[in-house]
PDB file of C-alpha atoms and ligand atoms in Angstrom:
ATOM      1  CA  MET T   1      -3.836  24.435  -1.527  1.00 43.00           C
ATOM      2  CA  ALA T   2      -4.166  21.179  -3.392  1.00 50.00           C
ATOM      3  CA  LYS T   3      -1.792  21.003  -6.335  1.00 60.00           C
ATOM      4  CA  SER T   4      -3.125  17.700  -7.536  1.00 70.00           C
ATOM      5  CA  LYS T   5      -6.440  16.694  -9.065  1.00 78.00           C
ATOM      6  CA  ALA T   6      -5.783  13.027  -8.402  1.00 88.00           C
ATOM      7  CA  LYS T   7      -8.842  10.851  -8.025  1.00 95.00           C
ATOM      8  CA  ILE T   8      -9.112   8.719  -4.875  1.00 98.00           C
ATOM      9  CA  SER T   9     -11.545   5.817  -4.813  1.00 98.00           C
ATOM     10  CA  VAL T  10     -12.314   2.553  -3.052  1.00 98.00           C
ATOM     11  CA  GLN T  11     -13.219  -0.754  -4.567  1.00 98.00           C
ATOM     12  CA  ARG T  12     -13.767  -4.210  -3.163  1.00 98.00           C
ATOM     13  CA  GLY T  13     -11.854  -7.135  -4.605  1.00 98.00           C
ATOM     14  CA  ASP T  14      -8.521  -8.769  -5.253  1.00 98.00           C
ATOM     15  CA  ILE T  15      -5.633  -6.346  -5.667  1.00 98.00           C
ATOM     16  CA  THR T  16      -3.662  -8.815  -7.805  1.00 98.00           C
ATOM     17  CA  ILE T  17      -6.007  -8.299 -10.764  1.00 98.00           C
ATOM     18  CA  MET T  18      -5.729  -4.501 -10.764  1.00 98.00           C
ATOM     19  CA  ALA T  19      -4.452  -3.121 -14.078  1.00 98.00           C
ATOM     20  CA  VAL T  20      -2.742  -0.093 -12.573  1.00 98.00           C
ATOM     21  CA  ASP T  21       0.828   1.148 -12.845  1.00 98.00           C
ATOM     22  CA  ALA T  22       1.666  -0.152  -9.350  1.00 99.00           C
ATOM     23  CA  ILE T  23       0.052  -2.210  -6.641  1.00 99.00           C
ATOM     24  CA  VAL T  24       1.297  -1.948  -3.082  1.00 99.00           C
ATOM     25  CA  ASN T  25       2.200  -5.069  -1.149  1.00 99.00           C
ATOM     26  CA  ALA T  26       1.651  -5.277   2.625  1.00 99.00           C
ATOM     27  CA  ALA T  27       4.933  -7.108   3.100  1.00 98.00           C
ATOM     28  CA  ASN T  28       7.159  -8.032   6.040  1.00 98.00           C
ATOM     29  CA  THR T  29      10.680  -6.725   6.625  1.00 98.00           C
ATOM     30  CA  SER T  30      12.303  -9.682   4.836  1.00 98.00           C
ATOM     31  CA  LEU T  31      10.472  -8.766   1.595  1.00 98.00           C
ATOM     32  CA  LEU T  32      10.586 -12.461   0.802  1.00 98.00           C
ATOM     33  CA  GLY T  33       6.858 -13.179   0.757  1.00 97.00           C
ATOM     34  CA  GLY T  34       4.388 -14.458   3.327  1.00 97.00           C
ATOM     35  CA  GLY T  35       0.660 -15.001   3.747  1.00 98.00           C
ATOM     36  CA  GLY T  36      -2.285 -12.663   3.168  1.00 98.00           C
ATOM     37  CA  VAL T  37      -2.062 -10.163   0.342  1.00 98.00           C
ATOM     38  CA  ASP T  38       1.731 -10.691   0.169  1.00 98.00           C
ATOM     39  CA  GLY T  39       1.236 -14.401  -0.594  1.00 98.00           C
ATOM     40  CA  ALA T  40      -1.454 -13.629  -3.175  1.00 98.00           C
ATOM     41  CA  ILE T  41       0.772 -11.078  -4.951  1.00 98.00           C
ATOM     42  CA  HIS T  42       3.787 -13.410  -5.099  1.00 98.00           C
ATOM     43  CA  TYR T  43       1.605 -16.274  -6.308  1.00 98.00           C
ATOM     44  CA  ALA T  44       0.077 -14.183  -9.086  1.00 98.00           C
ATOM     45  CA  ALA T  45       3.353 -12.498 -10.111  1.00 98.00           C
ATOM     46  CA  GLY T  46       5.295 -15.758 -10.328  1.00 98.00           C
ATOM     47  CA  PRO T  47       8.764 -16.744  -9.057  1.00 98.00           C
ATOM     48  CA  SER T  48      10.658 -13.917 -10.797  1.00 98.00           C
ATOM     49  CA  LEU T  49       9.210 -11.496  -8.252  1.00 98.00           C
ATOM     50  CA  LEU T  50      10.839 -13.374  -5.382  1.00 98.00           C
ATOM     51  CA  GLU T  51      14.108 -13.442  -7.301  1.00 98.00           C
ATOM     52  CA  GLU T  52      14.104  -9.657  -7.594  1.00 98.00           C
ATOM     53  CA  CYS T  53      13.013  -9.283  -3.950  1.00 98.00           C
ATOM     54  CA  ARG T  54      16.006 -11.337  -2.799  1.00 98.00           C
ATOM     55  CA  LYS T  55      18.265  -8.607  -4.156  1.00 98.00           C
ATOM     56  CA  LEU T  56      16.585  -5.854  -2.126  1.00 98.00           C
ATOM     57  CA  GLY T  57      18.025  -6.841   1.257  1.00 98.00           C
ATOM     58  CA  GLY T  58      14.727  -6.393   3.081  1.00 98.00           C
ATOM     59  CA  ALA T  59      13.171  -3.126   4.243  1.00 98.00           C
ATOM     60  CA  LYS T  60      12.498  -1.472   7.580  1.00 98.00           C
ATOM     61  CA  THR T  61       8.947  -1.043   8.806  1.00 98.00           C
ATOM     62  CA  GLY T  62       7.512   2.059   7.115  1.00 98.00           C
ATOM     63  CA  GLU T  63       9.937   1.958   4.181  1.00 98.00           C
ATOM     64  CA  ALA T  64       8.946   1.040   0.612  1.00 99.00           C
ATOM     65  CA  LYS T  65      10.860  -0.601  -2.223  1.00 99.00           C
ATOM     66  CA  ILE T  66       9.757  -1.081  -5.821  1.00 98.00           C
ATOM     67  CA  THR T  67      10.068  -4.070  -8.157  1.00 99.00           C
ATOM     68  CA  LYS T  68       8.623  -5.048 -11.490  1.00 98.00           C
ATOM     69  CA  GLY T  69       5.192  -6.733 -11.582  1.00 98.00           C
ATOM     70  CA  TYR T  70       6.144  -9.715 -13.760  1.00 98.00           C
ATOM     71  CA  ARG T  71       2.991 -11.756 -14.503  1.00 98.00           C
ATOM     72  CA  LEU T  72       0.698  -9.254 -12.776  1.00 98.00           C
ATOM     73  CA  PRO T  73      -1.370  -6.836 -14.827  1.00 98.00           C
ATOM     74  CA  ALA T  74       0.293  -4.101 -12.719  1.00 98.00           C
ATOM     75  CA  LYS T  75       3.653  -2.927 -14.086  1.00 98.00           C
ATOM     76  CA  TYR T  76       5.236  -2.536 -10.652  1.00 99.00           C
ATOM     77  CA  VAL T  77       4.870  -3.764  -7.086  1.00 99.00           C
ATOM     78  CA  ILE T  78       5.760  -1.472  -4.201  1.00 99.00           C
ATOM     79  CA  HIS T  79       6.625  -3.522  -1.132  1.00 99.00           C
ATOM     80  CA  THR T  80       6.144  -1.921   2.275  1.00 99.00           C
ATOM     81  CA  PRO T  81       6.289  -3.634   5.674  1.00 98.00           C
ATOM     82  CA  GLY T  82       3.536  -2.219   7.884  1.00 98.00           C
ATOM     83  CA  PRO T  83       3.709  -1.927  11.679  1.00 98.00           C
ATOM     84  CA  VAL T  84       2.664  -4.843  13.861  1.00 98.00           C
ATOM     85  CA  TYR T  85      -0.101  -3.378  16.017  1.00 98.00           C
ATOM     86  CA  GLY T  86       0.864  -3.172  19.675  1.00 96.00           C
ATOM     87  CA  GLU T  87       4.516  -3.982  19.061  1.00 96.00           C
ATOM     88  CA  GLU T  88       6.044  -0.742  17.806  1.00 95.00           C
ATOM     89  CA  ASP T  89       6.426   1.217  21.066  1.00 94.00           C
ATOM     90  CA  TRP T  90       3.477   3.508  20.287  1.00 95.00           C
ATOM     91  CA  HIS T  91       4.890   4.422  16.849  1.00 98.00           C
ATOM     92  CA  GLU T  92       2.271   2.404  14.961  1.00 98.00           C
ATOM     93  CA  ALA T  93       0.360   5.379  13.520  1.00 98.00           C
ATOM     94  CA  GLU T  94       3.515   7.159  12.392  1.00 98.00           C
ATOM     95  CA  LEU T  95       4.877   3.991  10.777  1.00 98.00           C
ATOM     96  CA  LEU T  96       1.622   3.217   9.004  1.00 98.00           C
ATOM     97  CA  ALA T  97       1.488   6.753   7.588  1.00 98.00           C
ATOM     98  CA  SER T  98       5.073   6.308   6.439  1.00 98.00           C
ATOM     99  CA  CYS T  99       4.107   3.167   4.478  1.00 99.00           C
ATOM    100  CA  TYR T 100       1.568   5.153   2.425  1.00 98.00           C
ATOM    101  CA  ARG T 101       3.853   8.166   1.997  1.00 98.00           C
ATOM    102  CA  GLU T 102       6.942   6.175   1.027  1.00 98.00           C
ATOM    103  CA  SER T 103       4.914   4.054  -1.424  1.00 98.00           C
ATOM    104  CA  LEU T 104       3.631   7.205  -3.131  1.00 98.00           C
ATOM    105  CA  LYS T 105       7.195   8.535  -3.275  1.00 98.00           C
ATOM    106  CA  ARG T 106       8.380   5.379  -5.059  1.00 98.00           C
ATOM    107  CA  ALA T 107       5.506   5.719  -7.563  1.00 98.00           C
ATOM    108  CA  ASN T 108       6.349   9.377  -8.138  1.00 97.00           C
ATOM    109  CA  GLU T 109      10.044   8.681  -8.685  1.00 97.00           C
ATOM    110  CA  LYS T 110       9.067   6.486 -11.635  1.00 97.00           C
ATOM    111  CA  GLY T 111       6.468   8.952 -12.910  1.00 97.00           C
ATOM    112  CA  LEU T 112       3.645   6.456 -12.358  1.00 98.00           C
ATOM    113  CA  LYS T 113       0.052   7.603 -12.753  1.00 97.00           C
ATOM    114  CA  SER T 114      -2.060   4.985 -10.992  1.00 98.00           C
ATOM    115  CA  ILE T 115      -1.526   3.079  -7.757  1.00 98.00           C
ATOM    116  CA  ALA T 116      -3.633   0.623  -5.747  1.00 99.00           C
ATOM    117  CA  PHE T 117      -3.243   0.104  -1.993  1.00 99.00           C
ATOM    118  CA  PRO T 118      -4.443  -2.770   0.180  1.00 98.00           C
ATOM    119  CA  CYS T 119      -5.395  -2.110   3.831  1.00 98.00           C
ATOM    120  CA  ILE T 120      -1.812  -2.329   5.109  1.00 98.00           C
ATOM    121  CA  SER T 121      -1.336  -3.930   8.565  1.00 98.00           C
ATOM    122  CA  THR T 122      -5.044  -4.669   9.096  1.00 98.00           C
ATOM    123  CA  GLY T 123      -4.821  -8.433   8.575  1.00 98.00           C
ATOM    124  CA  ILE T 124      -2.148 -10.560  10.217  1.00 98.00           C
ATOM    125  CA  TYR T 125      -0.568  -7.428  11.788  1.00 98.00           C
ATOM    126  CA  GLY T 126      -3.787  -6.616  13.678  1.00 98.00           C
ATOM    127  CA  TYR T 127      -4.185  -2.859  13.103  1.00 98.00           C
ATOM    128  CA  PRO T 128      -7.789  -1.814  13.896  1.00 98.00           C
ATOM    129  CA  LYS T 129      -9.531  -1.267  10.552  1.00 98.00           C
ATOM    130  CA  LYS T 130     -11.088   2.140  11.214  1.00 98.00           C
ATOM    131  CA  LYS T 131      -7.944   3.671  12.691  1.00 98.00           C
ATOM    132  CA  ALA T 132      -5.860   2.319   9.828  1.00 98.00           C
ATOM    133  CA  ALA T 133      -8.281   3.599   7.184  1.00 98.00           C
ATOM    134  CA  LYS T 134      -8.247   7.125   8.638  1.00 98.00           C
ATOM    135  CA  ILE T 135      -4.465   7.169   8.490  1.00 98.00           C
ATOM    136  CA  ALA T 136      -4.464   5.763   4.946  1.00 98.00           C
ATOM    137  CA  VAL T 137      -6.934   8.319   3.580  1.00 98.00           C
ATOM    138  CA  ASN T 138      -5.454  11.312   5.425  1.00 98.00           C
ATOM    139  CA  THR T 139      -1.889  10.470   4.467  1.00 98.00           C
ATOM    140  CA  VAL T 140      -2.730   9.976   0.798  1.00 98.00           C
ATOM    141  CA  LYS T 141      -4.769  13.206   0.644  1.00 97.00           C
ATOM    142  CA  LYS T 142      -2.025  15.162   2.365  1.00 96.00           C
ATOM    143  CA  PHE T 143       0.679  13.776   0.090  1.00 96.00           C
ATOM    144  CA  LEU T 144      -1.296  14.565  -3.044  1.00 95.00           C
ATOM    145  CA  ALA T 145      -1.963  18.094  -1.839  1.00 93.00           C
ATOM    146  CA  GLU T 146       1.584  18.918  -0.793  1.00 86.00           C
ATOM    147  CA  GLU T 147       3.914  17.222  -3.204  1.00 74.00           C
ATOM    148  CA  LYS T 148       4.377  17.662  -6.902  1.00 86.00           C
ATOM    149  CA  VAL T 149       2.968  14.363  -8.041  1.00 92.00           C
ATOM    150  CA  SER T 150       2.791  12.214 -11.134  1.00 95.00           C
ATOM    151  CA  VAL T 151       0.082  10.085  -9.534  1.00 96.00           C
ATOM    152  CA  GLU T 152      -3.394  10.798 -10.914  1.00 96.00           C
ATOM    153  CA  GLU T 153      -5.342   7.892  -9.504  1.00 97.00           C
ATOM    154  CA  VAL T 154      -5.256   6.170  -6.113  1.00 98.00           C
ATOM    155  CA  VAL T 155      -7.470   3.149  -5.479  1.00 98.00           C
ATOM    156  CA  PHE T 156      -7.930   1.562  -2.072  1.00 98.00           C
ATOM    157  CA  VAL T 157      -8.644  -2.095  -2.758  1.00 98.00           C
ATOM    158  CA  VAL T 158     -10.437  -3.629   0.202  1.00 98.00           C
ATOM    159  CA  PHE T 159     -11.237  -7.235   0.846  1.00 95.00           C
ATOM    160  CA  SER T 160     -14.088  -6.964   3.343  1.00 94.00           C
ATOM    161  CA  ALA T 161     -17.524  -5.332   3.318  1.00 96.00           C
ATOM    162  CA  LYS T 162     -16.599  -3.666   6.602  1.00 96.00           C
ATOM    163  CA  ASP T 163     -13.583  -1.949   5.039  1.00 97.00           C
ATOM    164  CA  LEU T 164     -15.641  -0.929   2.020  1.00 98.00           C
ATOM    165  CA  ASN T 165     -18.083   0.917   4.301  1.00 98.00           C
ATOM    166  CA  ILE T 166     -15.310   2.535   6.317  1.00 98.00           C
ATOM    167  CA  TYR T 167     -13.530   3.858   3.218  1.00 98.00           C
ATOM    168  CA  ARG T 168     -16.768   4.977   1.537  1.00 98.00           C
ATOM    169  CA  ARG T 169     -17.591   7.066   4.578  1.00 98.00           C
ATOM    170  CA  LEU T 170     -14.110   8.564   4.770  1.00 98.00           C
ATOM    171  CA  LEU T 171     -13.956   9.407   1.076  1.00 97.00           C
ATOM    172  CA  ASN T 172     -17.383  11.056   0.870  1.00 90.00           C
TER     173      ASN T 172
HETATM  174  N1  AR6 S 201      -6.390  -8.254  -2.321  1.00 62.36           N
HETATM  175  C1  AR6 S 201      -6.673  -7.206  -1.518  1.00 62.36           C
HETATM  176  N2  AR6 S 201      -6.629  -7.279  -0.182  1.00 62.36           N
HETATM  177  C2  AR6 S 201      -6.271  -8.454   0.373  1.00 62.36           C
HETATM  178  C3  AR6 S 201      -5.934  -9.588  -0.384  1.00 62.36           C
HETATM  179  C4  AR6 S 201      -6.010  -9.454  -1.805  1.00 62.36           C
HETATM  180  N3  AR6 S 201      -5.721 -10.478  -2.625  1.00 62.36           N
HETATM  181  N4  AR6 S 201      -5.616 -10.597   0.474  1.00 62.36           N
HETATM  182  C5  AR6 S 201      -5.745 -10.110   1.717  1.00 62.36           C
HETATM  183  N5  AR6 S 201      -6.146  -8.813   1.669  1.00 62.36           N
HETATM  184  P1  AR6 S 201      -2.445  -8.982   5.425  1.00 62.36           P
HETATM  185  P2  AR6 S 201      -0.726  -7.275   7.120  1.00 62.36           P
HETATM  186  C6  AR6 S 201      -6.384  -7.853   2.766  1.00 62.36           C
HETATM  187  O1  AR6 S 201      -2.603  -9.946   6.517  1.00 62.36           O
HETATM  188  O2  AR6 S 201      -1.769  -7.200   8.165  1.00 62.36           O
HETATM  189  C7  AR6 S 201       1.973 -11.384   5.367  1.00 62.36           C
HETATM  190  O3  AR6 S 201       2.301 -12.683   5.775  1.00 62.36           O
HETATM  191  C8  AR6 S 201      -6.698  -8.378   4.131  1.00 62.36           C
HETATM  192  O4  AR6 S 201      -8.066  -8.700   4.230  1.00 62.36           O
HETATM  193  O5  AR6 S 201      -2.218  -9.462   4.058  1.00 62.36           O
HETATM  194  O6  AR6 S 201      -0.021  -6.023   6.708  1.00 62.36           O
HETATM  195  C9  AR6 S 201       3.211 -10.508   5.186  1.00 62.36           C
HETATM  196  O7  AR6 S 201       4.297 -11.243   4.664  1.00 62.36           O
HETATM  197  C10 AR6 S 201      -6.338  -7.172   4.981  1.00 62.36           C
HETATM  198  O8  AR6 S 201      -7.405  -6.222   4.980  1.00 62.36           O
HETATM  199  O9  AR6 S 201      -1.237  -7.925   5.727  1.00 62.36           O
HETATM  200  C11 AR6 S 201       3.468 -10.034   6.579  1.00 62.36           C
HETATM  201  O10 AR6 S 201       4.179 -11.000   7.326  1.00 62.36           O
HETATM  202  C12 AR6 S 201      -5.164  -6.546   4.238  1.00 62.36           C
HETATM  203  O11 AR6 S 201      -5.173  -7.141   2.945  1.00 62.36           O
HETATM  204  C13 AR6 S 201       2.086  -9.860   7.160  1.00 62.36           C
HETATM  205  O12 AR6 S 201       1.260 -10.760   6.427  1.00 62.36           O
HETATM  206  C14 AR6 S 201      -3.817  -6.776   4.881  1.00 62.36           C
HETATM  207  O13 AR6 S 201      -3.753  -8.058   5.454  1.00 62.36           O
HETATM  208  C15 AR6 S 201       1.563  -8.469   6.936  1.00 62.36           C
HETATM  209  O14 AR6 S 201       0.340  -8.327   7.611  1.00 62.36           O
END
């Protein structure tokens, strides 16, 4: 039975402008920035974000670590390195699910209420969009139903029209 009445939605746009408690960053294991959404988040947050990230000592694929949001409207950034599609010895799905689960755990530990996710691993890391979206939606729903959660709102922030359609279908 679902314990949570959290609202899950999708919206198209730039995750860096989201005024939520935490935005999730599709990072790499160095946690020291990169291209794609990672680059956009570091650019918008300013150099203090990188300074804090340097102290984290990286993260393994599927883990998640939290920092402040600095100049972002979001209070926190949760950094999670997604799997590189085709290079994780068939553990891609498991690792991608772990990214969503671990990110929600970090949000919960701080008692956060709202969190926005990008489509982790579906850009530079090549994860097929539909497969990734199914994992994202199922993992979030399962987490919200099983765990005692502070999170009340989850937003999937997609960049492409294709992802918007995929998520709309999965959430309806
Ligand atoms: N807001 C929301 N979504 C975005 C934004 C944005 N501002 N910019 C891109 N996306 P990617 P990955 C979408 O490549 O595949 C970095 O170099 C994008 O369209 O950012 O997990 C890291 O440092 C796609 O749907 O992340 C790693 O080295 C999704 O975000 C590597 O890329 C993820 O694309 C991680 O690759």
